[in-house]
Amino acid sequence: GLEEPTSGRILFDDRDVTRLPTQERNTAVVPQTWALWPHMTVFDNVAYGLRLKKKRLKLTEEEIRRRVKEALELVDLVGFEERKPFQLSGGQQQRVALARALVVQPEVLLLDEPLANLDAKLRVELREEVRKIAKRLSITTIYVTHDQEEAMAVADRIAVMNAGRMRQVGRPEEIYYKPADLFVATFIGRSNVLKGRVVEAKGEAATVDVGFLVAAQTPQRTAQGEEVEVVIRPEDIYIGGGQLKCVVEDVVFLGRYYHTTLKCRDKTLKAEGPKPPVQPGEEVAVEVARAWAFKP
């Protein structure tokens, strides 16, 4: 509604809304800044959209009060109706913005990095709430985020975009375990990226020499002798098994797991997992359980 598309159409079910102005589309937006009216109470902020549509939808004040109450119940803010935004925590303000979007009963809910201004612990709690509410109300939701873990946690399907183009669309598991290209493989999760050359190629698998031999999946077909970039996730490197000999350079405790830096011939690998039974300077056997090879 704000930009003219150069091609394609936007459909809500079978209804073409491509040329409809924003106010005529049944959508609601939760912006990154939440954009609450500072002079209004929680009740009036949530009721704002309904009052704009009051005449067109033939809403009574009683109906508006009922729908605002239901929206506040959804986001667990009953009892906060008369407070102003400055009297709320960041998480509570985010809930008000969400309630304001839900109360108009949109066909599509648009969320633009809605949790970006919150601390890490609160982001985890609220992203679970957002997912539950969207599921409960059966609202199609488009959630924009740069946080890969957040995308994995809230989405049924993920669209990975780069330079205005969708690089891959799929379920979180597909995006993570079957990346379509090098950008997707390195954007989702943490990765070791090594340059190599294909020694043997067979279908969607290849043996690649990166200074040592690695068995890799090849979503893009490759040929013997072709130069590729190999992606290995830290959690797919197992210490204590396999034929590859490496030297432990560093071991760092990160709470849920240990981050281990390994020198494997002239290559450096980062591994993550349970506490390895080793110390810096020790030689260990390492197994690469999963890898992907992509054309540069």
Short mmCIF file of C-alpha atoms in Angstrom, two decimals:
data_model
loop_
_atom_site.label_atom_id
_atom_site.label_comp_id
_atom_site.label_asym_id
_atom_site.label_seq_id
_atom_site.Cartn_x
_atom_site.Cartn_y
_atom_site.Cartn_z
CA GLY A 1 0.00 0.00 0.00
CA LEU A 2 2.98 2.35 0.44
CA GLU A 3 5.15 1.07 -2.42
CA GLU A 4 4.14 0.16 -5.98
CA PRO A 5 5.35 -3.38 -6.79
CA THR A 6 7.20 -3.77 -10.08
CA SER A 7 5.84 -7.28 -10.58
CA GLY A 8 3.76 -9.96 -8.89
CA ARG A 9 0.59 -9.79 -6.81
CA ILE A 10 -0.38 -9.81 -3.13
CA LEU A 11 -3.30 -12.08 -2.34
CA PHE A 12 -5.25 -12.42 0.91
CA ASP A 13 -6.78 -15.84 0.26
CA ASP A 14 -8.22 -15.25 -3.24
CA ARG A 15 -8.58 -11.46 -2.89
CA ASP A 16 -6.06 -9.33 -4.78
CA VAL A 17 -4.96 -6.42 -2.56
CA THR A 18 -1.94 -5.37 -4.64
CA ARG A 19 -3.37 -1.97 -5.57
CA LEU A 20 -5.36 -1.37 -2.40
CA PRO A 21 -4.15 1.52 -0.21
CA THR A 22 -2.91 0.59 3.25
CA GLN A 23 -6.02 1.73 5.12
CA GLU A 24 -8.24 -0.52 2.99
CA ARG A 25 -6.27 -3.69 3.73
CA ASN A 26 -7.33 -5.60 6.80
CA THR A 27 -3.85 -5.71 8.32
CA ALA A 28 -2.26 -4.57 11.57
CA VAL A 29 1.36 -3.68 12.31
CA VAL A 30 3.48 -3.91 15.45
CA PRO A 31 6.50 -1.64 14.76
CA GLN A 32 9.93 -2.04 16.30
CA THR A 33 9.45 1.05 18.49
CA TRP A 34 5.88 0.00 19.49
CA ALA A 35 4.77 3.63 18.79
CA LEU A 36 2.38 3.96 21.73
CA TRP A 37 0.62 7.29 22.21
CA PRO A 38 2.30 8.68 25.38
CA HIS A 39 -0.70 10.84 26.38
CA MET A 40 -3.19 7.96 26.13
CA THR A 41 -3.94 5.24 28.65
CA VAL A 42 -3.41 1.57 27.86
CA PHE A 43 -7.14 1.25 27.17
CA ASP A 44 -7.18 4.18 24.74
CA ASN A 45 -4.04 2.98 22.95
CA VAL A 46 -5.57 -0.44 22.37
CA ALA A 47 -8.94 1.04 21.37
CA TYR A 48 -7.38 3.51 18.91
CA GLY A 49 -7.75 1.36 15.78
CA LEU A 50 -11.33 0.41 16.63
CA ARG A 51 -12.32 4.04 17.13
CA LEU A 52 -10.84 4.96 13.75
CA LYS A 53 -13.05 2.27 12.20
CA LYS A 54 -16.02 2.85 14.50
CA LYS A 55 -18.28 4.44 11.92
CA ARG A 56 -17.41 2.09 9.05
CA LEU A 57 -17.78 -1.03 11.21
CA LYS A 58 -20.78 0.39 13.10
CA LEU A 59 -19.18 -0.29 16.47
CA THR A 60 -20.74 0.83 19.73
CA GLU A 61 -18.65 1.96 22.71
CA GLU A 62 -19.82 -1.15 24.52
CA GLU A 63 -18.51 -3.34 21.69
CA ILE A 64 -15.19 -1.46 21.73
CA ARG A 65 -14.85 -1.97 25.50
CA ARG A 66 -15.59 -5.68 25.11
CA ARG A 67 -13.00 -6.18 22.37
CA VAL A 68 -10.35 -4.18 24.21
CA LYS A 69 -10.95 -6.28 27.34
CA GLU A 70 -10.54 -9.49 25.30
CA ALA A 71 -7.32 -8.21 23.72
CA LEU A 72 -5.86 -7.26 27.11
CA GLU A 73 -6.77 -10.70 28.46
CA LEU A 74 -4.86 -12.28 25.56
CA VAL A 75 -1.68 -10.40 26.47
CA ASP A 76 -2.16 -10.68 30.25
CA LEU A 77 -2.66 -6.94 30.89
CA VAL A 78 -6.06 -6.87 32.58
CA GLY A 79 -5.89 -4.27 35.37
CA PHE A 80 -3.50 -1.99 33.47
CA GLU A 81 -6.22 -0.17 31.50
CA GLU A 82 -5.73 3.26 33.12
CA ARG A 83 -1.92 3.32 33.11
CA LYS A 84 0.10 5.47 30.73
CA PRO A 85 2.96 3.96 28.68
CA PHE A 86 5.65 5.58 30.89
CA GLN A 87 4.23 3.60 33.84
CA LEU A 88 4.89 0.28 32.07
CA SER A 89 7.96 -1.89 31.63
CA GLY A 90 9.36 -2.55 28.16
CA GLY A 91 7.70 -5.95 28.03
CA GLN A 92 4.34 -4.50 29.06
CA GLN A 93 4.60 -1.78 26.41
CA GLN A 94 5.29 -4.45 23.81
CA ARG A 95 2.17 -6.31 24.94
CA VAL A 96 0.08 -3.14 24.58
CA ALA A 97 1.32 -2.72 21.00
CA LEU A 98 0.44 -6.35 20.28
CA ALA A 99 -3.03 -5.99 21.83
CA ARG A 100 -3.64 -2.83 19.75
CA ALA A 101 -2.85 -4.82 16.60
CA LEU A 102 -4.93 -7.87 17.57
CA VAL A 103 -8.04 -5.94 18.64
CA VAL A 104 -8.89 -4.95 15.04
CA GLN A 105 -9.01 -8.67 14.09
CA PRO A 106 -6.63 -8.42 11.11
CA GLU A 107 -6.42 -10.96 8.32
CA VAL A 108 -2.64 -10.55 8.38
CA LEU A 109 -0.52 -9.45 11.36
CA LEU A 110 2.77 -7.72 10.50
CA LEU A 111 5.54 -7.69 13.12
CA ASP A 112 8.64 -5.59 12.42
CA GLU A 113 11.35 -6.75 14.85
CA PRO A 114 8.88 -6.31 17.74
CA LEU A 115 11.26 -7.63 20.40
CA ALA A 116 14.43 -5.82 19.32
CA ASN A 117 14.28 -3.27 22.16
CA LEU A 118 13.98 -5.87 24.93
CA ASP A 119 16.67 -7.69 26.90
CA ALA A 120 17.59 -11.24 25.88
CA LYS A 121 15.64 -13.09 28.59
CA LEU A 122 12.45 -11.11 27.98
CA ARG A 123 12.75 -11.62 24.22
CA VAL A 124 12.67 -15.40 24.72
CA GLU A 125 9.59 -15.19 26.96
CA LEU A 126 7.65 -12.85 24.67
CA ARG A 127 8.46 -14.61 21.41
CA GLU A 128 6.82 -17.73 22.88
CA GLU A 129 3.75 -15.65 23.79
CA VAL A 130 3.54 -14.15 20.30
CA ARG A 131 3.65 -17.61 18.72
CA LYS A 132 0.98 -19.00 21.07
CA ILE A 133 -1.37 -16.05 20.48
CA ALA A 134 -1.00 -16.17 16.69
CA LYS A 135 -1.68 -19.93 16.76
CA ARG A 136 -4.67 -19.58 19.08
CA LEU A 137 -6.27 -16.89 16.91
CA SER A 138 -5.26 -18.54 13.61
CA ILE A 139 -3.86 -15.28 12.26
CA THR A 140 -1.42 -15.36 9.36
CA THR A 141 1.63 -13.56 10.75
CA ILE A 142 4.66 -12.12 8.95
CA TYR A 143 7.47 -11.62 11.45
CA VAL A 144 10.56 -9.70 10.36
CA THR A 145 13.70 -10.33 12.41
CA HIS A 146 17.49 -10.39 12.04
CA ASP A 147 17.71 -12.82 14.97
CA GLN A 148 18.07 -16.30 13.45
CA GLU A 149 17.22 -18.09 16.69
CA GLU A 150 14.08 -15.97 17.05
CA ALA A 151 13.02 -16.89 13.51
CA MET A 152 13.51 -20.59 14.27
CA ALA A 153 11.50 -20.30 17.48
CA VAL A 154 8.41 -18.48 16.18
CA ALA A 155 8.02 -19.55 12.55
CA ASP A 156 6.20 -22.37 10.78
CA ARG A 157 8.01 -21.29 7.61
CA ILE A 158 11.06 -19.07 7.18
CA ALA A 159 11.96 -16.92 4.19
CA VAL A 160 15.66 -16.05 4.17
CA MET A 161 16.22 -12.80 2.27
CA ASN A 162 19.34 -11.14 0.92
CA ALA A 163 19.56 -8.00 -1.21
CA GLY A 164 15.80 -7.96 -1.67
CA ARG A 165 15.54 -11.55 -2.89
CA MET A 166 14.29 -14.69 -1.19
CA ARG A 167 17.17 -17.16 -1.11
CA GLN A 168 15.17 -20.00 0.44
CA VAL A 169 11.70 -20.61 1.87
CA GLY A 170 10.92 -23.62 4.04
CA ARG A 171 10.26 -25.05 7.47
CA PRO A 172 12.90 -24.19 10.11
CA GLU A 173 14.29 -27.74 9.95
CA GLU A 174 14.64 -27.54 6.16
CA ILE A 175 16.41 -24.19 6.31
CA TYR A 176 18.82 -25.46 8.97
CA TYR A 177 19.56 -28.96 7.69
CA LYS A 178 19.08 -28.42 3.94
CA PRO A 179 20.41 -24.93 3.14
CA ALA A 180 20.00 -24.02 -0.52
CA ASP A 181 23.19 -21.99 -0.89
CA LEU A 182 26.23 -20.61 0.90
CA PHE A 183 24.43 -17.48 2.12
CA VAL A 184 21.65 -19.46 3.82
CA ALA A 185 24.08 -21.99 5.30
CA THR A 186 26.21 -19.27 6.90
CA PHE A 187 23.36 -16.93 7.87
CA ILE A 188 21.42 -19.50 9.90
CA GLY A 189 23.44 -20.68 12.88
CA ARG A 190 27.22 -20.48 13.40
CA SER A 191 29.58 -21.99 10.84
CA ASN A 192 33.14 -22.89 9.96
CA VAL A 193 33.75 -22.02 6.29
CA LEU A 194 36.72 -23.63 4.50
CA LYS A 195 37.86 -23.36 0.89
CA GLY A 196 38.36 -26.69 -0.83
CA ARG A 197 38.43 -28.68 -4.05
CA VAL A 198 36.14 -31.56 -5.02
CA VAL A 199 38.04 -34.86 -5.12
CA GLU A 200 35.03 -37.01 -6.00
CA ALA A 201 31.41 -36.07 -6.79
CA LYS A 202 28.42 -38.39 -6.83
CA GLY A 203 24.87 -37.02 -7.06
CA GLU A 204 24.26 -34.65 -4.15
CA ALA A 205 27.36 -35.75 -2.24
CA ALA A 206 31.06 -35.11 -2.64
CA THR A 207 34.42 -35.73 -1.04
CA VAL A 208 36.23 -32.42 -0.68
CA ASP A 209 39.87 -31.69 0.12
CA VAL A 210 40.04 -28.69 2.48
CA GLY A 211 43.51 -29.61 3.77
CA PHE A 212 41.95 -32.86 4.95
CA LEU A 213 39.12 -34.88 3.37
CA VAL A 214 35.51 -34.06 4.24
CA ALA A 215 32.34 -35.85 3.11
CA ALA A 216 29.89 -33.09 2.18
CA GLN A 217 26.34 -32.70 0.93
CA THR A 218 26.13 -30.69 -2.30
CA PRO A 219 22.73 -29.02 -2.85
CA GLN A 220 24.32 -27.43 -5.94
CA ARG A 221 25.73 -30.18 -8.17
CA THR A 222 29.52 -30.14 -8.33
CA ALA A 223 32.17 -31.79 -10.49
CA GLN A 224 35.56 -33.30 -9.75
CA GLY A 225 38.24 -30.61 -9.50
CA GLU A 226 35.75 -27.80 -8.89
CA GLU A 227 36.54 -25.23 -6.20
CA VAL A 228 33.93 -25.01 -3.44
CA GLU A 229 33.37 -23.57 0.02
CA VAL A 230 32.64 -26.10 2.75
CA VAL A 231 30.37 -25.20 5.66
CA ILE A 232 30.70 -27.15 8.93
CA ARG A 233 28.56 -26.25 11.94
CA PRO A 234 30.36 -26.29 15.32
CA GLU A 235 27.88 -28.79 16.79
CA ASP A 236 28.68 -31.25 13.96
CA ILE A 237 32.31 -31.59 15.05
CA TYR A 238 32.77 -34.47 17.51
CA ILE A 239 35.89 -34.60 19.67
CA GLY A 240 37.17 -38.02 20.65
CA GLY A 241 36.35 -40.01 17.54
CA GLY A 242 37.22 -40.14 13.86
CA GLN A 243 40.47 -40.16 11.91
CA LEU A 244 41.31 -36.45 11.78
CA LYS A 245 44.07 -35.44 14.19
CA CYS A 246 43.82 -31.93 15.64
CA VAL A 247 45.41 -29.93 18.45
CA VAL A 248 43.22 -28.21 21.05
CA GLU A 249 44.00 -24.47 21.14
CA ASP A 250 41.34 -23.24 23.56
CA VAL A 251 38.31 -24.41 25.58
CA VAL A 252 35.72 -21.86 26.76
CA PHE A 253 32.74 -22.59 29.03
CA LEU A 254 29.54 -20.92 27.75
CA GLY A 255 26.93 -22.32 30.14
CA ARG A 256 24.96 -24.83 28.08
CA TYR A 257 28.01 -26.02 26.15
CA TYR A 258 31.77 -25.67 25.70
CA HIS A 259 33.33 -23.82 22.76
CA THR A 260 36.52 -25.54 21.63
CA THR A 261 39.03 -24.12 19.14
CA LEU A 262 40.92 -26.78 17.20
CA LYS A 263 43.92 -26.58 14.87
CA CYS A 264 43.51 -29.27 12.22
CA ARG A 265 46.67 -29.20 10.11
CA ASP A 266 46.64 -25.62 8.77
CA LYS A 267 42.91 -25.08 9.37
CA THR A 268 41.14 -23.69 12.45
CA LEU A 269 37.81 -25.25 13.45
CA LYS A 270 35.36 -24.14 16.13
CA ALA A 271 33.47 -26.95 17.90
CA GLU A 272 30.57 -26.79 20.36
CA GLY A 273 29.27 -29.51 22.65
CA PRO A 274 29.66 -31.14 26.07
CA LYS A 275 32.86 -30.59 28.00
CA PRO A 276 35.64 -32.29 26.03
CA PRO A 277 37.94 -34.54 28.10
CA VAL A 278 40.96 -32.56 26.90
CA GLN A 279 43.09 -29.54 27.72
CA PRO A 280 44.68 -26.90 25.44
CA GLY A 281 47.78 -28.30 23.77
CA GLU A 282 46.52 -31.90 23.64
CA GLU A 283 46.13 -33.80 20.37
CA VAL A 284 42.68 -35.27 19.78
CA ALA A 285 40.84 -37.35 17.19
CA VAL A 286 38.01 -35.41 15.52
CA GLU A 287 35.03 -36.47 13.41
CA VAL A 288 33.08 -34.13 11.11
CA ALA A 289 29.57 -35.56 11.21
CA ARG A 290 27.92 -33.24 8.66
CA ALA A 291 29.11 -30.69 6.10
CA TRP A 292 27.87 -28.90 3.00
CA ALA A 293 29.81 -27.80 -0.08
CA PHE A 294 28.70 -24.83 -2.19
CA LYS A 295 29.99 -23.04 -5.24
CA PRO A 296 31.60 -19.72 -4.22
#
